[in-house]
mmCIF file of N, CA and C in Angstrom:
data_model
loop_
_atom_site.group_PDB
_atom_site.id
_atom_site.type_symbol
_atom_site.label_atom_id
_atom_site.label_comp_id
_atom_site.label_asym_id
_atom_site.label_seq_id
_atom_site.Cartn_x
_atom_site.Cartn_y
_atom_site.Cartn_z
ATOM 1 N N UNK R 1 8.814 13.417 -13.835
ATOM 2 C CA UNK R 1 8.007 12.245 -14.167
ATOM 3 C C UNK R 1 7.486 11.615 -12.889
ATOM 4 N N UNK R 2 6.120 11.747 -13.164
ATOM 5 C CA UNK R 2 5.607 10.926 -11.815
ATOM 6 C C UNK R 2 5.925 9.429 -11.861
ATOM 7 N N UNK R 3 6.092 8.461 -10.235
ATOM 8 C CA UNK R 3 6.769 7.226 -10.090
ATOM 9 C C UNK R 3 6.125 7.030 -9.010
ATOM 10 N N UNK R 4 5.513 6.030 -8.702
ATOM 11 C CA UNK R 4 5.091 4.875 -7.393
ATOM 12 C C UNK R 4 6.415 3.994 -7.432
ATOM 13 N N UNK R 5 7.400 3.409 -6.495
ATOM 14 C CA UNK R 5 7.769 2.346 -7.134
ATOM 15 C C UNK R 5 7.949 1.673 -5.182
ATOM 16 N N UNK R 6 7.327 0.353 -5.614
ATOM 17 C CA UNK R 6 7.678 -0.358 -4.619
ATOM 18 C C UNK R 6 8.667 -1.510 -4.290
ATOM 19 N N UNK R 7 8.565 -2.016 -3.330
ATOM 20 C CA UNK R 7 9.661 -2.829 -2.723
ATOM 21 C C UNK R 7 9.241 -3.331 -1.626
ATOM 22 N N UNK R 8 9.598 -5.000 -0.887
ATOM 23 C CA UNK R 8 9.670 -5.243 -0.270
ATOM 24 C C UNK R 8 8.962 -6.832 -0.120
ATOM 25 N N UNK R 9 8.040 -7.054 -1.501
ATOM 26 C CA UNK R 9 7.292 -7.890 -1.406
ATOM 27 C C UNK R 9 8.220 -9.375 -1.345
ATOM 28 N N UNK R 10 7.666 -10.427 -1.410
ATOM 29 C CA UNK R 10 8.145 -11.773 -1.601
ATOM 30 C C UNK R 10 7.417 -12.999 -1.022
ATOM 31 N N UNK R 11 8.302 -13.833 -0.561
ATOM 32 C CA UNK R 11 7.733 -15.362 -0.278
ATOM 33 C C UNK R 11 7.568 -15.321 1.232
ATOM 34 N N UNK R 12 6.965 -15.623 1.917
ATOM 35 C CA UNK R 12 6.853 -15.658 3.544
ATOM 36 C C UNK R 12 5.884 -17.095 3.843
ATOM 37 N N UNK R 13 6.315 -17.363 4.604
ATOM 38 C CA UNK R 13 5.498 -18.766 5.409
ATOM 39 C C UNK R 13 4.189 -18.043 5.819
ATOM 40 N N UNK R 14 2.911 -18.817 6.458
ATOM 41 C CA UNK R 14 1.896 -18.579 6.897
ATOM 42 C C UNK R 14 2.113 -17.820 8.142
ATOM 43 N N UNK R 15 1.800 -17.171 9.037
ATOM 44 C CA UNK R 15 2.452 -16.678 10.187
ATOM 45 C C UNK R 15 3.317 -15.501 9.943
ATOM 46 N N UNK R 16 3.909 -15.509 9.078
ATOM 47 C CA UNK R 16 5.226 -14.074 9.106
ATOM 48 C C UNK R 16 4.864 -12.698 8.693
ATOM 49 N N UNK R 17 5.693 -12.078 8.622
ATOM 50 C CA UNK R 17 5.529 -10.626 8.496
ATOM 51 C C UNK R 17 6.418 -10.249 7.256
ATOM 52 N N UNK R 18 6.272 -9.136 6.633
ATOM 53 C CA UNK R 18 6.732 -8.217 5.528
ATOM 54 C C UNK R 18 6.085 -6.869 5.739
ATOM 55 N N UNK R 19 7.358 -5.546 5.207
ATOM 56 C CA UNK R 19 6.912 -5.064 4.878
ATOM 57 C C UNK R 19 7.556 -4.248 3.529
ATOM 58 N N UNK R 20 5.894 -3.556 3.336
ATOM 59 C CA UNK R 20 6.280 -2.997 1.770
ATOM 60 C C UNK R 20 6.584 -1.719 2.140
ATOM 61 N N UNK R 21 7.357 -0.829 0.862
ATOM 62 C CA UNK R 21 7.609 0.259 0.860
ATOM 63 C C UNK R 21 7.308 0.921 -0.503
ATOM 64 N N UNK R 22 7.019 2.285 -0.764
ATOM 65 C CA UNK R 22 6.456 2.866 -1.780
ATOM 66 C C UNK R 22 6.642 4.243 -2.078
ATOM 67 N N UNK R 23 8.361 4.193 -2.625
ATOM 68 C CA UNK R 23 8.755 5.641 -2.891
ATOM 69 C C UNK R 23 7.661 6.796 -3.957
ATOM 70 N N UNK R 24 8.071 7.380 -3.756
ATOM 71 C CA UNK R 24 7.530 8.558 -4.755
ATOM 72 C C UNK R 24 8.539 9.316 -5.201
ATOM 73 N N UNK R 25 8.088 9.808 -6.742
ATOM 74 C CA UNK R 25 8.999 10.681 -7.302
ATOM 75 C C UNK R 25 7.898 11.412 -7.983
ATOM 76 N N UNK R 26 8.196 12.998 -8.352
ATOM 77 C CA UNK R 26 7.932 13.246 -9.113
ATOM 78 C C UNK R 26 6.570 14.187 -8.648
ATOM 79 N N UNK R 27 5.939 14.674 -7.659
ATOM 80 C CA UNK R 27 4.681 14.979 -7.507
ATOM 81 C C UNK R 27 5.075 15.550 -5.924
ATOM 82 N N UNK R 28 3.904 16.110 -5.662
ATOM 83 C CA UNK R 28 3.961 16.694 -3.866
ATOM 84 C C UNK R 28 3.773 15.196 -3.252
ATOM 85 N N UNK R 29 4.585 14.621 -2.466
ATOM 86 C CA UNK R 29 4.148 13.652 -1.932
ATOM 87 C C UNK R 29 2.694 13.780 -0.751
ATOM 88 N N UNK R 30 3.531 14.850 0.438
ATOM 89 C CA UNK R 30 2.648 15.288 1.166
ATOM 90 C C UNK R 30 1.377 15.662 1.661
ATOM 91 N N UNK R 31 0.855 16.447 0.386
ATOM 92 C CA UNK R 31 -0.348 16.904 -0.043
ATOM 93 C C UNK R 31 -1.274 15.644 -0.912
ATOM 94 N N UNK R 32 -1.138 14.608 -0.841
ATOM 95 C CA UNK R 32 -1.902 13.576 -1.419
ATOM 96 C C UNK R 32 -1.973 12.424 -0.436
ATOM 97 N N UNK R 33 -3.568 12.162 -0.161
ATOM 98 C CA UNK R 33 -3.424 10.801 0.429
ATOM 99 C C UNK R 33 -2.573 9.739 -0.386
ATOM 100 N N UNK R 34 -2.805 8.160 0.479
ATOM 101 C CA UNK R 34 -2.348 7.202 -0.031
ATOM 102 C C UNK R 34 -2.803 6.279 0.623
ATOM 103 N N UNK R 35 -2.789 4.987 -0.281
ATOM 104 C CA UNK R 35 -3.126 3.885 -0.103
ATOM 105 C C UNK R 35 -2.424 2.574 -0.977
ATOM 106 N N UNK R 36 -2.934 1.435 -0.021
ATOM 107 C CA UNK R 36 -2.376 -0.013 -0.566
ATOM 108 C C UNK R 36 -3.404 -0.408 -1.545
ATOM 109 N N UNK R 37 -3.126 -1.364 -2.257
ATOM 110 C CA UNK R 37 -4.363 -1.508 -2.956
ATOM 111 C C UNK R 37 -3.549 -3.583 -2.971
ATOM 112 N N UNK R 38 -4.537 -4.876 -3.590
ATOM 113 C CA UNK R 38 -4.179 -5.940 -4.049
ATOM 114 C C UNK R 38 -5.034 -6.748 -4.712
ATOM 115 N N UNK R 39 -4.114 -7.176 -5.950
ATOM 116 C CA UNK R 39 -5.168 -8.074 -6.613
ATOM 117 C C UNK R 39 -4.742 -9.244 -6.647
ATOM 118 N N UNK R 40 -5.640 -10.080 -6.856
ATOM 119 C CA UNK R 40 -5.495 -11.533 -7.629
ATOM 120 C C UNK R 40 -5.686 -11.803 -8.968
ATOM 121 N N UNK R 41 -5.060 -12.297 -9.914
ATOM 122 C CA UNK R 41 -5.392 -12.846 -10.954
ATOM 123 C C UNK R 41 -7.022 -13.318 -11.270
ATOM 124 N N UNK R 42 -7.759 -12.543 -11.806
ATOM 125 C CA UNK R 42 -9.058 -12.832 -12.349
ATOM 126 C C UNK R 42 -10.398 -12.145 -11.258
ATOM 127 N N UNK R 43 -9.372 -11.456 -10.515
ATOM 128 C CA UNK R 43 -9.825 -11.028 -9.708
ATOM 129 C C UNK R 43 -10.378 -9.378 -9.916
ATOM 130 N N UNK R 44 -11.297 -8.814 -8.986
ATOM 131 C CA UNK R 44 -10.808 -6.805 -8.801
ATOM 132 C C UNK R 44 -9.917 -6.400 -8.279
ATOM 133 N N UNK R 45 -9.278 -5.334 -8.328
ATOM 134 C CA UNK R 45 -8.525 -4.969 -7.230
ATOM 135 C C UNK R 45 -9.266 -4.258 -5.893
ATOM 136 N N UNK R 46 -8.536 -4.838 -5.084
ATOM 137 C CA UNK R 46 -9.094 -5.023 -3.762
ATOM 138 C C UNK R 46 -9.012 -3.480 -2.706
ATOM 139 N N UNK R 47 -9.320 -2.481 -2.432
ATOM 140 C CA UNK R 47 -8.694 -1.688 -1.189
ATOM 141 C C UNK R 47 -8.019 -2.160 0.067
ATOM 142 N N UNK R 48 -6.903 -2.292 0.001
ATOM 143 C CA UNK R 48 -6.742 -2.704 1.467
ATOM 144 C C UNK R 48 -6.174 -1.514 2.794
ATOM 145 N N UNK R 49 -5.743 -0.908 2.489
ATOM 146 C CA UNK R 49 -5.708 0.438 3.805
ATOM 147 C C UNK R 49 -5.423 1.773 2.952
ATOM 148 N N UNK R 50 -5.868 2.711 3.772
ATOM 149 C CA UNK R 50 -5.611 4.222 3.459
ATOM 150 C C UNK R 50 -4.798 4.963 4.421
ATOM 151 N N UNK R 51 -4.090 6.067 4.098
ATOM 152 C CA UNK R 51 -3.910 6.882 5.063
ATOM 153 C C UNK R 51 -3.812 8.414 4.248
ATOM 154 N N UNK R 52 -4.141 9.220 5.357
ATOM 155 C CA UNK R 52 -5.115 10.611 4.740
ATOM 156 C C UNK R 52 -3.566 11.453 4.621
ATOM 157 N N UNK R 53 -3.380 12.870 4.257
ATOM 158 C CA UNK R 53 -2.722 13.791 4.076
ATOM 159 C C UNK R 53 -2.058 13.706 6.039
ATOM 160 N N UNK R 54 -0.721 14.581 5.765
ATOM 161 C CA UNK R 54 -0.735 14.093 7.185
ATOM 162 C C UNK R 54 -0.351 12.753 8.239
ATOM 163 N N UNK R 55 -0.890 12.080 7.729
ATOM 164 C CA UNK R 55 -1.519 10.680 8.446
ATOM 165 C C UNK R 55 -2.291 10.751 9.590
ATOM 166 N N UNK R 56 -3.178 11.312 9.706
ATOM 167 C CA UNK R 56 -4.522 12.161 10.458
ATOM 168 C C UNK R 56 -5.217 10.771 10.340
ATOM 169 N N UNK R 57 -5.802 9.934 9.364
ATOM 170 C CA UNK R 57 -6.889 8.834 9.667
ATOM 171 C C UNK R 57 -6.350 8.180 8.539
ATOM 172 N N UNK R 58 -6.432 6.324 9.371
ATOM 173 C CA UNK R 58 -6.162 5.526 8.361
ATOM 174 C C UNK R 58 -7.309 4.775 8.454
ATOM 175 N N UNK R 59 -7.423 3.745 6.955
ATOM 176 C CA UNK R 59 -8.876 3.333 6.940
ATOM 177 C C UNK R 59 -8.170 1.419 6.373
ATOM 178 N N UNK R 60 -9.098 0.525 6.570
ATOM 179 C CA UNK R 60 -8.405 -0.834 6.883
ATOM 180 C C UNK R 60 -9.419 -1.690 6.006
ATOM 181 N N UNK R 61 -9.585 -2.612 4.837
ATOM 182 C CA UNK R 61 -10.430 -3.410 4.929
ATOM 183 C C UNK R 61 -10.417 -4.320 5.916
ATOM 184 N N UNK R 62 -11.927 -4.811 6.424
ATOM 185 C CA UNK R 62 -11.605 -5.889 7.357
ATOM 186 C C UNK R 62 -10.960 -6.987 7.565
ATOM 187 N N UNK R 63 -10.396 -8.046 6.236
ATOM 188 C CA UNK R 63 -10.160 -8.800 6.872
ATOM 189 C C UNK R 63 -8.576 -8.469 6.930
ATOM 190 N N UNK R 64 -7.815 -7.230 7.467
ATOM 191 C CA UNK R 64 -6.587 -7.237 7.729
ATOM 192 C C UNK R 64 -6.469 -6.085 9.257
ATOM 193 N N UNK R 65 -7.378 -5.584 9.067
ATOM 194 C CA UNK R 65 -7.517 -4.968 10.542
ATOM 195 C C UNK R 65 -7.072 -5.371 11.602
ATOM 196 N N UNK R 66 -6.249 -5.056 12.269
ATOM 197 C CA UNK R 66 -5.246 -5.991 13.596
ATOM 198 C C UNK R 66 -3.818 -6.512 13.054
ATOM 199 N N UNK R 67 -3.952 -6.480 11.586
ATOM 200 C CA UNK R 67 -2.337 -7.589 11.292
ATOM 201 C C UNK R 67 -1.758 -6.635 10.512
ATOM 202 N N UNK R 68 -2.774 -5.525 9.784
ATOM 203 C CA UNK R 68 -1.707 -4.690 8.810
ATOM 204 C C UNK R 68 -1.538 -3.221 9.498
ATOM 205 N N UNK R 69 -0.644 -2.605 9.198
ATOM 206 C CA UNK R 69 -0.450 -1.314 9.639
ATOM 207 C C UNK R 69 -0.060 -0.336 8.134
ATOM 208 N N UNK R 70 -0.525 0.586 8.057
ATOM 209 C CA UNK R 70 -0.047 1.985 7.076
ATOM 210 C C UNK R 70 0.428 2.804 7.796
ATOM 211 N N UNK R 71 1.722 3.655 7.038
ATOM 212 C CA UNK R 71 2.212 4.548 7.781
ATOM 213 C C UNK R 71 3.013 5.371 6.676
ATOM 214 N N UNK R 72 3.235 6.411 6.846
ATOM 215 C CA UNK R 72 3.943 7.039 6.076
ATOM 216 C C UNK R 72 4.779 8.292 6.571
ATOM 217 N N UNK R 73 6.027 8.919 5.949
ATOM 218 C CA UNK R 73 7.292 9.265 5.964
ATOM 219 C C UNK R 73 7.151 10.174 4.760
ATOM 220 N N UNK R 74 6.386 11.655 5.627
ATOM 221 C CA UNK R 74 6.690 12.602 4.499
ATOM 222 C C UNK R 74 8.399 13.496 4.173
ATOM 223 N N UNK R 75 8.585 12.879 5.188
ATOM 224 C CA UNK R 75 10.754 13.712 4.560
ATOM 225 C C UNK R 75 11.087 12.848 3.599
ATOM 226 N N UNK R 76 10.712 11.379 3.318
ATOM 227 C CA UNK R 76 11.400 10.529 3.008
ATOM 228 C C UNK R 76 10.503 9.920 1.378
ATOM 229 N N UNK R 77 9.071 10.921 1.021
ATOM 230 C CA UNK R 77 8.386 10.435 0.481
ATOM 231 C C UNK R 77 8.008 9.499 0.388
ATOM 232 N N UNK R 78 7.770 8.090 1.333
ATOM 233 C CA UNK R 78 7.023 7.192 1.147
ATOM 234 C C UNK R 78 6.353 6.494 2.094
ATOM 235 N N UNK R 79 5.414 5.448 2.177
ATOM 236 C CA UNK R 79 4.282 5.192 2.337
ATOM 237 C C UNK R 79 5.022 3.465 2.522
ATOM 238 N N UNK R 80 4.321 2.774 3.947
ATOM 239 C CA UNK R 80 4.692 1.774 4.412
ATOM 240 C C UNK R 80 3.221 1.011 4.159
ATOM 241 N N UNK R 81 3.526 0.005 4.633
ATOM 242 C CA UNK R 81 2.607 -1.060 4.787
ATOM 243 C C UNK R 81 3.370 -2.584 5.755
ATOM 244 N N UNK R 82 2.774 -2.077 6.908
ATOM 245 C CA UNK R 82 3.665 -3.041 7.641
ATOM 246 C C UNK R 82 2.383 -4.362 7.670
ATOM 247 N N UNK R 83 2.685 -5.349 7.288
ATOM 248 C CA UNK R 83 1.835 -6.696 7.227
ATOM 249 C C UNK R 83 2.282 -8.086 8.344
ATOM 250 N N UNK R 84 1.548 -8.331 9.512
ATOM 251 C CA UNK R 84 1.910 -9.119 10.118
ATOM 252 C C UNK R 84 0.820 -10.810 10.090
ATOM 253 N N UNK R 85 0.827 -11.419 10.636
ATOM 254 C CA UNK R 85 0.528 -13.019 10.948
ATOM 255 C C UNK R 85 -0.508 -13.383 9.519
ATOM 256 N N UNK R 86 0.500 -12.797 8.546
ATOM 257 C CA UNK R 86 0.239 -13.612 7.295
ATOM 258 C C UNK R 86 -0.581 -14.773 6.809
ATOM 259 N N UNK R 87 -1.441 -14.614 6.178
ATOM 260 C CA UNK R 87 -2.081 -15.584 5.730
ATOM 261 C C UNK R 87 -2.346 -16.398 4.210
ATOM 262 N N UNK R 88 -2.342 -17.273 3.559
ATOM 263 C CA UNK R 88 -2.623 -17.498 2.249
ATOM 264 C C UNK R 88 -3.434 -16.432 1.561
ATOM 265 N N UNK R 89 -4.903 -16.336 1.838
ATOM 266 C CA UNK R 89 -5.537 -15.640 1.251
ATOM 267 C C UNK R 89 -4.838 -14.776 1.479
ATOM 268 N N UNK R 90 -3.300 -13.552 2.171
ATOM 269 C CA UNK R 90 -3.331 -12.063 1.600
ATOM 270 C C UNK R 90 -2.193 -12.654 0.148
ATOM 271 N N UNK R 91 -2.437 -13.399 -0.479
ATOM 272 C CA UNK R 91 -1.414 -13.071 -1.669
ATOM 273 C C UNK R 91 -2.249 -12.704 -2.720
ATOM 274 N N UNK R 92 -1.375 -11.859 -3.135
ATOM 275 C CA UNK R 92 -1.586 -11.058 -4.474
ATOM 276 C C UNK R 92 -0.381 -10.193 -4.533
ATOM 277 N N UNK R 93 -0.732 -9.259 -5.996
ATOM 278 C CA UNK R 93 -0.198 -8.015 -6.395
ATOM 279 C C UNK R 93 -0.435 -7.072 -5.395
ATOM 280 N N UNK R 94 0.483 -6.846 -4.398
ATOM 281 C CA UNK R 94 -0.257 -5.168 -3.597
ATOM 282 C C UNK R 94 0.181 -3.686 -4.407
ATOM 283 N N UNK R 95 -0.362 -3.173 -4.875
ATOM 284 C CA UNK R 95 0.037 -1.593 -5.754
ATOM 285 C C UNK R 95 -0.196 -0.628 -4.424
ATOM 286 N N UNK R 96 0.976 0.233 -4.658
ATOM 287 C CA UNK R 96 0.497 2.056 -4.308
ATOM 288 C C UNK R 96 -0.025 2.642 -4.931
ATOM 289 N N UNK R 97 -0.507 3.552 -4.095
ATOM 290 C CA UNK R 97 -1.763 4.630 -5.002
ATOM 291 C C UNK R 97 -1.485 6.354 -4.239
ATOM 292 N N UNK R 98 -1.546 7.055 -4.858
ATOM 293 C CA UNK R 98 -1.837 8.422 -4.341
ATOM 294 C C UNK R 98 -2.454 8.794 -5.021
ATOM 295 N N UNK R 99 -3.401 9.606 -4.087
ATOM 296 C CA UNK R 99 -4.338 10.390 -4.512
ATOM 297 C C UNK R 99 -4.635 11.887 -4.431
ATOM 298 N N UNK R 100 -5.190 12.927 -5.137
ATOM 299 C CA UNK R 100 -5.523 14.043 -4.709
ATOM 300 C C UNK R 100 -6.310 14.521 -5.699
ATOM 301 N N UNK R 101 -7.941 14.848 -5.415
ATOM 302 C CA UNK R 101 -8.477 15.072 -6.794
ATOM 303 C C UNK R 101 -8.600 14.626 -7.764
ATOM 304 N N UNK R 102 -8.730 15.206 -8.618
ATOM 305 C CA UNK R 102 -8.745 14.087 -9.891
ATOM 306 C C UNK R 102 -7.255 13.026 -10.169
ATOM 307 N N UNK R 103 -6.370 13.788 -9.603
ATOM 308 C CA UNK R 103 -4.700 13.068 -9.970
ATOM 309 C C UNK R 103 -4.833 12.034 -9.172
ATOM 310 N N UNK R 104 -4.289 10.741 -9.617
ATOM 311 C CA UNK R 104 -4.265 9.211 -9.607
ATOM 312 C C UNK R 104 -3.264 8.749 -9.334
ATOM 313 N N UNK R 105 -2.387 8.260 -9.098
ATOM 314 C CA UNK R 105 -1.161 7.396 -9.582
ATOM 315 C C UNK R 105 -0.928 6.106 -9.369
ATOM 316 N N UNK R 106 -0.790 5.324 -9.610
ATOM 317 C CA UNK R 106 0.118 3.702 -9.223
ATOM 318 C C UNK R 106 1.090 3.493 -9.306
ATOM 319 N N UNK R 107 1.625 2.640 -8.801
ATOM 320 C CA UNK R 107 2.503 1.844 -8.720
ATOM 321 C C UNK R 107 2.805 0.396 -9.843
ATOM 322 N N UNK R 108 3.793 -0.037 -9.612
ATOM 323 C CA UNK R 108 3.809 -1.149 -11.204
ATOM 324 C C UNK R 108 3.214 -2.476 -10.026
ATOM 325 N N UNK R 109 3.630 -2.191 -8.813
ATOM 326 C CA UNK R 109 2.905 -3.581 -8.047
ATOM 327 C C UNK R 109 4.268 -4.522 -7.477
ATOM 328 N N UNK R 110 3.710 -5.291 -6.280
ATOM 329 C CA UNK R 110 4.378 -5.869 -5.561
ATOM 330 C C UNK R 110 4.624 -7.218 -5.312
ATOM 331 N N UNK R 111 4.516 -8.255 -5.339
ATOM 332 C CA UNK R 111 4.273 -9.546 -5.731
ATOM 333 C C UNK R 111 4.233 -9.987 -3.977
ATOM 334 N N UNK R 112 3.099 -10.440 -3.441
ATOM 335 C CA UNK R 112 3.471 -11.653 -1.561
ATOM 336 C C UNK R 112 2.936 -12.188 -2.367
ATOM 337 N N UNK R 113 3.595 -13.217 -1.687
ATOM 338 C CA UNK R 113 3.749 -14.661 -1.582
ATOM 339 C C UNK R 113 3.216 -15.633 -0.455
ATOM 340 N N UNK R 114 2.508 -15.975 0.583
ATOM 341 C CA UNK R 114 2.409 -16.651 1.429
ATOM 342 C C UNK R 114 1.856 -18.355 1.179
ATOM 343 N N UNK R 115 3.160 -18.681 1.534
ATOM 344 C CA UNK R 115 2.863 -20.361 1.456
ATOM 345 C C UNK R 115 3.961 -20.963 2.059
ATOM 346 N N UNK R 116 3.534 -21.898 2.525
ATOM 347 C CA UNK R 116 4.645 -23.065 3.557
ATOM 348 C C UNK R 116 5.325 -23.782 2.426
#
């Protein structure tokens, strides 16, 4: 049975850091990119970083470029998201995603929090 499942999210002050984590079960981890994804309530969901097969090229929306990092741990099947000098606007739902071809997957989603 394929599984995204993450961890790590929560409450952080303006300024701080978290990071998420995003096991996999169930599928080649390796052989599929991945990415963060976040929404807001009433919102789209947003792209916020990629990283390719490998981890050969990662890709960033702008306004987190410099504060977030992707990384991933193919022995360990999963996929980081290191998030630093936090801001209000990054809260939302952040989901995992892998990809390869037509195959999809998510995650159930992560809940930040940023507020004083």
């Amino acid at each position: 049975q394929v599984q995204l499942v993450e961890s790590g999210g929560g409450l952080v002050p303006p300024g701080g850091s978290l990071r998420l984590s995003c096991a996999a079960f169930g599928f080649t981890f390796s052989n599929h990119a991945m990415g963060w994804y976040r929404q807001v309530p009433g919102k789209e969901r947003e792209l916020v970083a990629t990283i390719s097969v490998y981890g050969r090229f990662t890709t960033y929306t702008e306004s987190v470029k410099g504060r977030f990092t992707i990384s991933r741990d193919d022995a360990k099947n999963t996929v980081y998201l290191q998030m630093s000098s936090l801001k209000p606007g990054d809260t939302a739902i952040y989901y995992c995603n892998a990809k390869r071809g037509i195959d999809v997957y998510w995650g159930q989603g992560s809940q930040v929090t940023v507020s004083s």
